[in-house]
PDB file of C-alpha atoms in Angstrom:
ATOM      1  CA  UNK A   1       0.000   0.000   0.000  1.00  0.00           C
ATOM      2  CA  UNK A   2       2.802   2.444   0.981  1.00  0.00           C
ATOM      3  CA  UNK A   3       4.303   2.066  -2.498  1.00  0.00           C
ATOM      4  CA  UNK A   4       1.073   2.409  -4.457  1.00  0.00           C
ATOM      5  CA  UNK A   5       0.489   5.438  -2.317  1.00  0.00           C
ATOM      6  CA  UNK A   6       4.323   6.788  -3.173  1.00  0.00           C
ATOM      7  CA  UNK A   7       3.750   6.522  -6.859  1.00  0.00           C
ATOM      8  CA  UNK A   8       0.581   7.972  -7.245  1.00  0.00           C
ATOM      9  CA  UNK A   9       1.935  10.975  -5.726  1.00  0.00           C
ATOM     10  CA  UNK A  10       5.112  10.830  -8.175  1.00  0.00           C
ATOM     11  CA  UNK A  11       2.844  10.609 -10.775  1.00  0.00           C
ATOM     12  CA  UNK A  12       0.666  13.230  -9.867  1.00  0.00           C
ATOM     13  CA  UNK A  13       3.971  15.257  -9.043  1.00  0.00           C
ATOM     14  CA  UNK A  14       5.337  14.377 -12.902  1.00  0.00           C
ATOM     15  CA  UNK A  15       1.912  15.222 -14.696  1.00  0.00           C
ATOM     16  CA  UNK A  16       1.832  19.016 -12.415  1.00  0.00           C
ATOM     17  CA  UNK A  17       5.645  19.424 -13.658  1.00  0.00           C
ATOM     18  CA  UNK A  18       4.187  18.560 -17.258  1.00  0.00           C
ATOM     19  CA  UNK A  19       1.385  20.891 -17.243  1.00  0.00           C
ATOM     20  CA  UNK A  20       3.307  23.968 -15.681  1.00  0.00           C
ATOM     21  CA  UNK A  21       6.015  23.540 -18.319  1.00  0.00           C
ATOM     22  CA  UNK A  22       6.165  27.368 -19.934  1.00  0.00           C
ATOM     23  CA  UNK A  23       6.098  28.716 -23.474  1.00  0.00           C
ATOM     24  CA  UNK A  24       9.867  28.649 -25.018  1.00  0.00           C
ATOM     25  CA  UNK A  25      11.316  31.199 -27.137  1.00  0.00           C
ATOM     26  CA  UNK A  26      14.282  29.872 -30.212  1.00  0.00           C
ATOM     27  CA  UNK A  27      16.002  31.381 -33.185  1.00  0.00           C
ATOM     28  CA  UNK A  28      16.609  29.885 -36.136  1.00  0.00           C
ATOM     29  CA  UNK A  29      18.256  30.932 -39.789  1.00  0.00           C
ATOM     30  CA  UNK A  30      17.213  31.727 -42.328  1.00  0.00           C
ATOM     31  CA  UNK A  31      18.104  28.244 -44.625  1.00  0.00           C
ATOM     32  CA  UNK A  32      15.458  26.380 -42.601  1.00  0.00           C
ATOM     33  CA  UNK A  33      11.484  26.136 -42.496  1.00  0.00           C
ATOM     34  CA  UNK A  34      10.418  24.954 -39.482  1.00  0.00           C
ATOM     35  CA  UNK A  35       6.533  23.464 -39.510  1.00  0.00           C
ATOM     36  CA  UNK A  36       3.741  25.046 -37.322  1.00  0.00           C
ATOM     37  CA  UNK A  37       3.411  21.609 -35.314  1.00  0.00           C
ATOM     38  CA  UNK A  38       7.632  20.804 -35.206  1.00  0.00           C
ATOM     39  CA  UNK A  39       7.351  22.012 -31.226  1.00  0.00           C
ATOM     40  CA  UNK A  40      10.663  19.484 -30.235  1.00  0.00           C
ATOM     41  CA  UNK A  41      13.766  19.991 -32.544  1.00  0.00           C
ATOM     42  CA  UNK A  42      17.231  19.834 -32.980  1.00  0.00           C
ATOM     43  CA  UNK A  43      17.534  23.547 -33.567  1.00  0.00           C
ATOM     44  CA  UNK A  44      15.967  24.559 -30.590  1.00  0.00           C
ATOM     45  CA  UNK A  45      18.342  22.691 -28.570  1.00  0.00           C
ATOM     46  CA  UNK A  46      21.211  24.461 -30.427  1.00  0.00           C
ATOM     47  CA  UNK A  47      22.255  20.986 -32.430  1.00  0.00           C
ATOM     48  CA  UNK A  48      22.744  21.958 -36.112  1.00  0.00           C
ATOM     49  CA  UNK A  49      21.885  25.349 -35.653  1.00  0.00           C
ATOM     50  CA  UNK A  50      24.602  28.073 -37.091  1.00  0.00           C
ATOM     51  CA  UNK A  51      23.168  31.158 -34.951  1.00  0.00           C
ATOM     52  CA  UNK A  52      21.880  30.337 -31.678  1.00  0.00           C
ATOM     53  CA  UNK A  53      22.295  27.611 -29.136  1.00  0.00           C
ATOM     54  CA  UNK A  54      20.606  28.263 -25.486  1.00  0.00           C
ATOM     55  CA  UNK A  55      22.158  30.297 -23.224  1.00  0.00           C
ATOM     56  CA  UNK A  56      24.085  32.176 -25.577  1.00  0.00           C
ATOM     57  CA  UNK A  57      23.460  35.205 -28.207  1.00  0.00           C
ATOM     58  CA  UNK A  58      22.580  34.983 -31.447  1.00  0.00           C
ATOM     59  CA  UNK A  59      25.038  35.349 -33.822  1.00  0.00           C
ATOM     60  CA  UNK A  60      24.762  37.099 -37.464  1.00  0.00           C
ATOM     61  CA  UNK A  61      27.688  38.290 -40.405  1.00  0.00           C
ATOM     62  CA  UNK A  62      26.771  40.759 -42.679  1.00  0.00           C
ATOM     63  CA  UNK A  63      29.318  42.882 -44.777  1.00  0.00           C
ATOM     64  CA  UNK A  64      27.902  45.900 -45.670  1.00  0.00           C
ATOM     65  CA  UNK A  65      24.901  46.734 -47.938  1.00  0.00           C
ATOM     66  CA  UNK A  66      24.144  42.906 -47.197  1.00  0.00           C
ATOM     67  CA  UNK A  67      20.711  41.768 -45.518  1.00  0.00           C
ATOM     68  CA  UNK A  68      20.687  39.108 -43.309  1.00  0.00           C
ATOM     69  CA  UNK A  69      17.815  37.294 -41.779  1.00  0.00           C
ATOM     70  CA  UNK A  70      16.747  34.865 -38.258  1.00  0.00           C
ATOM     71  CA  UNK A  71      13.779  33.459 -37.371  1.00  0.00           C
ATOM     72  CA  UNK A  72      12.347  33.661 -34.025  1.00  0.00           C
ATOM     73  CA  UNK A  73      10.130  30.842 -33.045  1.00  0.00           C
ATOM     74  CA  UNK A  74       7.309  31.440 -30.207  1.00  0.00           C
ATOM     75  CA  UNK A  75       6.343  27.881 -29.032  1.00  0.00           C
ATOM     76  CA  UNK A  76       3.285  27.680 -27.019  1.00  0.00           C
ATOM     77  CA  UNK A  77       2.878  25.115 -23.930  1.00  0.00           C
ATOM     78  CA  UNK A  78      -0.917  23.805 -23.541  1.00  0.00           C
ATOM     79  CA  UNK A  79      -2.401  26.639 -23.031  1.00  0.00           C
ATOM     80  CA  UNK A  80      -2.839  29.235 -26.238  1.00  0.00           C
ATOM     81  CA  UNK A  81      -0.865  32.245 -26.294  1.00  0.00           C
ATOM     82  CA  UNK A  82      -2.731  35.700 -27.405  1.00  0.00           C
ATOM     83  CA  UNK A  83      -1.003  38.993 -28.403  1.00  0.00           C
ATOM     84  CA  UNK A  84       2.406  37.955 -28.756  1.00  0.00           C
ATOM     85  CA  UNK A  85       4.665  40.521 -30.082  1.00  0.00           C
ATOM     86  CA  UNK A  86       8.388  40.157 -31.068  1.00  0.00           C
ATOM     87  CA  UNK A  87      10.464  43.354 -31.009  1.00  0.00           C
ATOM     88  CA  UNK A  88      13.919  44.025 -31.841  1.00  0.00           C
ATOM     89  CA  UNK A  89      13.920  47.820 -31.695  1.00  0.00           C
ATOM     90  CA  UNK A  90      18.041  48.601 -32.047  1.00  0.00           C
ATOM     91  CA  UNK A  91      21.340  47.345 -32.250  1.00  0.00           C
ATOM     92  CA  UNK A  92      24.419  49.350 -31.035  1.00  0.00           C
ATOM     93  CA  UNK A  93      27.662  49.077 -32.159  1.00  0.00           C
ATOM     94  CA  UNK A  94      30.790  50.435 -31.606  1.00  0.00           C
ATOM     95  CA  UNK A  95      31.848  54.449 -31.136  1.00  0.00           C
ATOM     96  CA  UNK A  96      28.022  55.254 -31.207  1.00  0.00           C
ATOM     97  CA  UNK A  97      27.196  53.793 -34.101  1.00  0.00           C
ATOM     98  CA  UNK A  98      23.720  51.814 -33.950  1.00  0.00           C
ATOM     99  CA  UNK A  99      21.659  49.768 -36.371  1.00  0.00           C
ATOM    100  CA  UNK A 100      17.940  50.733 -35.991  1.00  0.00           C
ATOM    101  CA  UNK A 101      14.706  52.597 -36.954  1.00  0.00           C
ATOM    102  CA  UNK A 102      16.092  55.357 -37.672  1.00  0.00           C
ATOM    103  CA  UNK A 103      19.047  56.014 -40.328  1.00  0.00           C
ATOM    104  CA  UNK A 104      17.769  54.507 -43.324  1.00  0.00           C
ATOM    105  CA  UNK A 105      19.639  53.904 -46.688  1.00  0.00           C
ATOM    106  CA  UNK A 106      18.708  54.655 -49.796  1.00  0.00           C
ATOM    107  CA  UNK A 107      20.112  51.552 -50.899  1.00  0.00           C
ATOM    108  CA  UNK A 108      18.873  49.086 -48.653  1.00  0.00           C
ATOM    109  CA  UNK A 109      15.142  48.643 -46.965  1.00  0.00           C
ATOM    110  CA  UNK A 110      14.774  49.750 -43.729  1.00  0.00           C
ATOM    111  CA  UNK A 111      17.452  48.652 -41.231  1.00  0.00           C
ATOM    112  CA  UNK A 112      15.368  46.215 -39.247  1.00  0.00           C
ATOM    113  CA  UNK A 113      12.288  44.886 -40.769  1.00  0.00           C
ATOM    114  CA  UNK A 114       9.736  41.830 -39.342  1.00  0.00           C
ATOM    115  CA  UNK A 115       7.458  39.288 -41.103  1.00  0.00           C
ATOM    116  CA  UNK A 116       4.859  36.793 -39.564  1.00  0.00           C
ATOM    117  CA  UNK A 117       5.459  33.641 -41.188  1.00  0.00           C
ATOM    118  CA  UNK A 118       1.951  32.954 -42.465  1.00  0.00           C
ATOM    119  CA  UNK A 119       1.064  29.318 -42.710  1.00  0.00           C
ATOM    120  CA  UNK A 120      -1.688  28.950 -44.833  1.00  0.00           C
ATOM    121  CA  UNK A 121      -3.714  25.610 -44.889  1.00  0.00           C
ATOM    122  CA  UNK A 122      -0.394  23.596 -44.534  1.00  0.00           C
ATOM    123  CA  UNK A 123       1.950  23.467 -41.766  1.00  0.00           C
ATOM    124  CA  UNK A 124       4.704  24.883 -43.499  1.00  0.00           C
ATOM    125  CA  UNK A 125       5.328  28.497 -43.432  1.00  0.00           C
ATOM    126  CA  UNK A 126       4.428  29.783 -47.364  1.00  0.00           C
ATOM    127  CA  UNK A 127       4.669  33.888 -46.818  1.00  0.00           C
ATOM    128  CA  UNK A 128       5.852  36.627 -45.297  1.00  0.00           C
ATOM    129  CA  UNK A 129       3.528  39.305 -44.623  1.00  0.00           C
ATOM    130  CA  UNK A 130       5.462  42.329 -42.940  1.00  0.00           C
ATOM    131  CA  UNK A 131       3.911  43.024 -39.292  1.00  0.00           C
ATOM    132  CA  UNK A 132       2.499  46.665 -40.457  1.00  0.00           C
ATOM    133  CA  UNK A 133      -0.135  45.111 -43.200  1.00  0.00           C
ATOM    134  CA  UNK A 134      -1.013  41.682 -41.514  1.00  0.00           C
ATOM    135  CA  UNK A 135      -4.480  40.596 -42.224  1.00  0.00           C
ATOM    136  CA  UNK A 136      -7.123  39.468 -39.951  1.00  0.00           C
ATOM    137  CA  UNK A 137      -6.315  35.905 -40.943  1.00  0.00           C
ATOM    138  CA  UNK A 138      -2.904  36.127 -40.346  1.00  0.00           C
ATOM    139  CA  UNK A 139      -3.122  38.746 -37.258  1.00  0.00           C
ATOM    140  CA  UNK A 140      -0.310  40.150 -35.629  1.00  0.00           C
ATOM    141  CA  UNK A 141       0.359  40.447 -32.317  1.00  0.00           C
ATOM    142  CA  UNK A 142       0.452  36.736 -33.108  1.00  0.00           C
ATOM    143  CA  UNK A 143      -1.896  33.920 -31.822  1.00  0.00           C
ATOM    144  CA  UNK A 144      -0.307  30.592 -31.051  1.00  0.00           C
ATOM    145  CA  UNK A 145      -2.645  28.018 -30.708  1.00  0.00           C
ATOM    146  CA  UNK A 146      -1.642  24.782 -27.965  1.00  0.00           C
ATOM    147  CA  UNK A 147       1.551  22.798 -28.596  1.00  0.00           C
ATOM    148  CA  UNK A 148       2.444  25.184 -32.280  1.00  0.00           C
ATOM    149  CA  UNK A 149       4.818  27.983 -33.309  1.00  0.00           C
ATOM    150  CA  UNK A 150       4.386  31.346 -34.331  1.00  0.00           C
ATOM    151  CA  UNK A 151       7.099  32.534 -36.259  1.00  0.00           C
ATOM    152  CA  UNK A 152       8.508  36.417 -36.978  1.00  0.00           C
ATOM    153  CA  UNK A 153      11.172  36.624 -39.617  1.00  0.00           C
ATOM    154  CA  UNK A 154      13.167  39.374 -39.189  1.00  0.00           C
ATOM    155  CA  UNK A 155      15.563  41.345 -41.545  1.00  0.00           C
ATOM    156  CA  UNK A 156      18.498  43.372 -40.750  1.00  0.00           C
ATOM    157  CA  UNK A 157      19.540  45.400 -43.756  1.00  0.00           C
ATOM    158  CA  UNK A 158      23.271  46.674 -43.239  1.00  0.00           C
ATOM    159  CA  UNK A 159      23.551  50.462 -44.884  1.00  0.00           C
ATOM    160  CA  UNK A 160      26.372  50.567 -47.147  1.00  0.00           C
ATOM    161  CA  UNK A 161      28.050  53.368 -44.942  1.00  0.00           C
ATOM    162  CA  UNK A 162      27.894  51.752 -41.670  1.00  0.00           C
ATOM    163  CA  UNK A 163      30.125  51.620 -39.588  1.00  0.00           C
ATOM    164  CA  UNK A 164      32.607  47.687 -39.048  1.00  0.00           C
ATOM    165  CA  UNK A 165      32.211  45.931 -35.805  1.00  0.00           C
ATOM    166  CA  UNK A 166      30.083  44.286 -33.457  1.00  0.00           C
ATOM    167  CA  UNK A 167      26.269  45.453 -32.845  1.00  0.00           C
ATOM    168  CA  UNK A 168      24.527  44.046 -29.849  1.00  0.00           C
ATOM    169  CA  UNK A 169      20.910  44.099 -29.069  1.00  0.00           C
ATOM    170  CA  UNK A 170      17.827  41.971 -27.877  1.00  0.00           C
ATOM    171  CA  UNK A 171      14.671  40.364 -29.253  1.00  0.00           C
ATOM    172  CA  UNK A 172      12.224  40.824 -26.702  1.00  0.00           C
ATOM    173  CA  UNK A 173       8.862  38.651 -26.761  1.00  0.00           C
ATOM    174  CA  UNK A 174       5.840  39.282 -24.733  1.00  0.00           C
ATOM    175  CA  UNK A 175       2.208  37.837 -24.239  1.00  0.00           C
ATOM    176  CA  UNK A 176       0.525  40.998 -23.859  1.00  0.00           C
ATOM    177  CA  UNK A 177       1.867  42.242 -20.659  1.00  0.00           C
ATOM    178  CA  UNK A 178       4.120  38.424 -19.961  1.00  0.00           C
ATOM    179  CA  UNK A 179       7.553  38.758 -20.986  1.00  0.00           C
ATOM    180  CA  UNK A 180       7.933  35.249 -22.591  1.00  0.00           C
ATOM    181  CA  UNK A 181      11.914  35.459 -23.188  1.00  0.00           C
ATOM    182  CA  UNK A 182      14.073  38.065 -24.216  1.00  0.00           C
ATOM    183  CA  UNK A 183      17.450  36.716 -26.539  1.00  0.00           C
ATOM    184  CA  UNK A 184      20.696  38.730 -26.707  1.00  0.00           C
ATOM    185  CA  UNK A 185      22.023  39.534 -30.630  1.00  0.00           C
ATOM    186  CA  UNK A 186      24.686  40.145 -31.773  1.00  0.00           C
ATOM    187  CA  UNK A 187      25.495  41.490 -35.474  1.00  0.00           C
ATOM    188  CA  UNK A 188      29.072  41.495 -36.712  1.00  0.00           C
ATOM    189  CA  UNK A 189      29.638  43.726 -39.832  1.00  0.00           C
ATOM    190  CA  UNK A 190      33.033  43.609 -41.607  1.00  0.00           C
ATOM    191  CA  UNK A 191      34.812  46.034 -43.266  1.00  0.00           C
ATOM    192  CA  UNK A 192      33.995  45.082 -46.833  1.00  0.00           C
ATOM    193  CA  UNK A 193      31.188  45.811 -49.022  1.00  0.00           C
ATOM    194  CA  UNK A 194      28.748  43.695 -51.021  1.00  0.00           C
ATOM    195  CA  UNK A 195      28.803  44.505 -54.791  1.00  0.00           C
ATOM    196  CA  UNK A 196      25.087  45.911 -56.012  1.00  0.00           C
ATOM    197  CA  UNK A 197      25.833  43.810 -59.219  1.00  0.00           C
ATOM    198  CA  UNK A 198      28.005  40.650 -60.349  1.00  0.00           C
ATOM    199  CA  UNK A 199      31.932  41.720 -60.409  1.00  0.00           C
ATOM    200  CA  UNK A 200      32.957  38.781 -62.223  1.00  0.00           C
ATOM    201  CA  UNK A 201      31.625  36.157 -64.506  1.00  0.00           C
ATOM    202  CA  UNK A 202      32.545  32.053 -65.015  1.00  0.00           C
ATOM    203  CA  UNK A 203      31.448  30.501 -68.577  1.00  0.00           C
ATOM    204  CA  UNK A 204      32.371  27.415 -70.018  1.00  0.00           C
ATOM    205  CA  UNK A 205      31.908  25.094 -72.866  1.00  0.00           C
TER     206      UNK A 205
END
């Protein structure tokens, strides 16, 4: 009796842990698509993944007048999650330069753009619809429904007259007023610029 009694309350101990278990927040590059319903994968543990593992920043090259991109995956526990938002508002680099809202090129987009990753009737993601013009079928703040991602694709678009060296910001995610996770990023530009048209051509016969 006294071990039927100690596992029931193990098991009732286990299945409390289970349910409690809280909404996680990833990054991913931008060479993958990750499904709506792929809520346990290699990349969020930080196995085969180029730009993030847990615990640490994420990590991006650009040389300048190059975009580069990251996905930032909102997995939901059991319970849905409403008005998510995911904000990266400015990255600041070195001798006061920054990479932000403000200062854009004329020949690049703006510096940091976002994209919900809309999924359509599938479970692969199939556009991006930038966060300013989402429709009511593809809302955003997001809505991620029980045991599913929500993804934001975001864009940093590095000015041709920026300045080398390291940026560092965040990604911050919230649940309306719930801070879900918030991910260090940091942006390393080098001194060299990419060409706005082919340099050099290979033929062969």
């Amino acid at each position: 009796m006294r071990t039927i009694f100690l596992g029931a309350i193990l098991g009732v101990s286990l299945a409390s842990s289970k349910a409690s278990a809280a909404p996680s927040v990833w990054v991913v590059d931008d060479g993958e698509k990750i499904r709506r319903d792929a809520i346990d994968t290699q990349f969020e543990h930080g196995q085969e993944n180029p730009v993030w593992r847990p615990g640490e920043p994420v990590r991006l090259f650009a040389m300048k007048n190059e975009s580069v991109a990251m996905q930032v995956v909102v997995e939901a526990d059991d319970v849905q999650l409403r008005d998510v938002s995911v904000d990266l508002q400015v990255l600041d680099g070195p001798d006061g330069a920054w990479l932000g809202a403000a200062g854009v090129s004329a020949q690049v987009a703006r510096p940091i753009e976002r994209f919900v990753e809309h999924f359509g009737a599938g479970k692969l993601p199939d556009a991006l619809i930038p966060v300013e013009h989402t429709p009511s079928w593809a809302p955003y703040p997001l809505v991620v429904d029980p045991r599913s991602n929500g993804i934001v694709w975001i864009d940093l678009n590095v000015p041709r007259d920026q300045r080398a060296g390291t940026y560092r910001g965040a990604v911050h995610v919230h649940s309306g007023d719930i801070e879900i996770g918030t991910l260090p990023v940091e942006l390393d530009v080098a001194d060299a610029m990419l060409p706005d048209r082919t340099v050099a051509a290979t033929g062969g016969y």
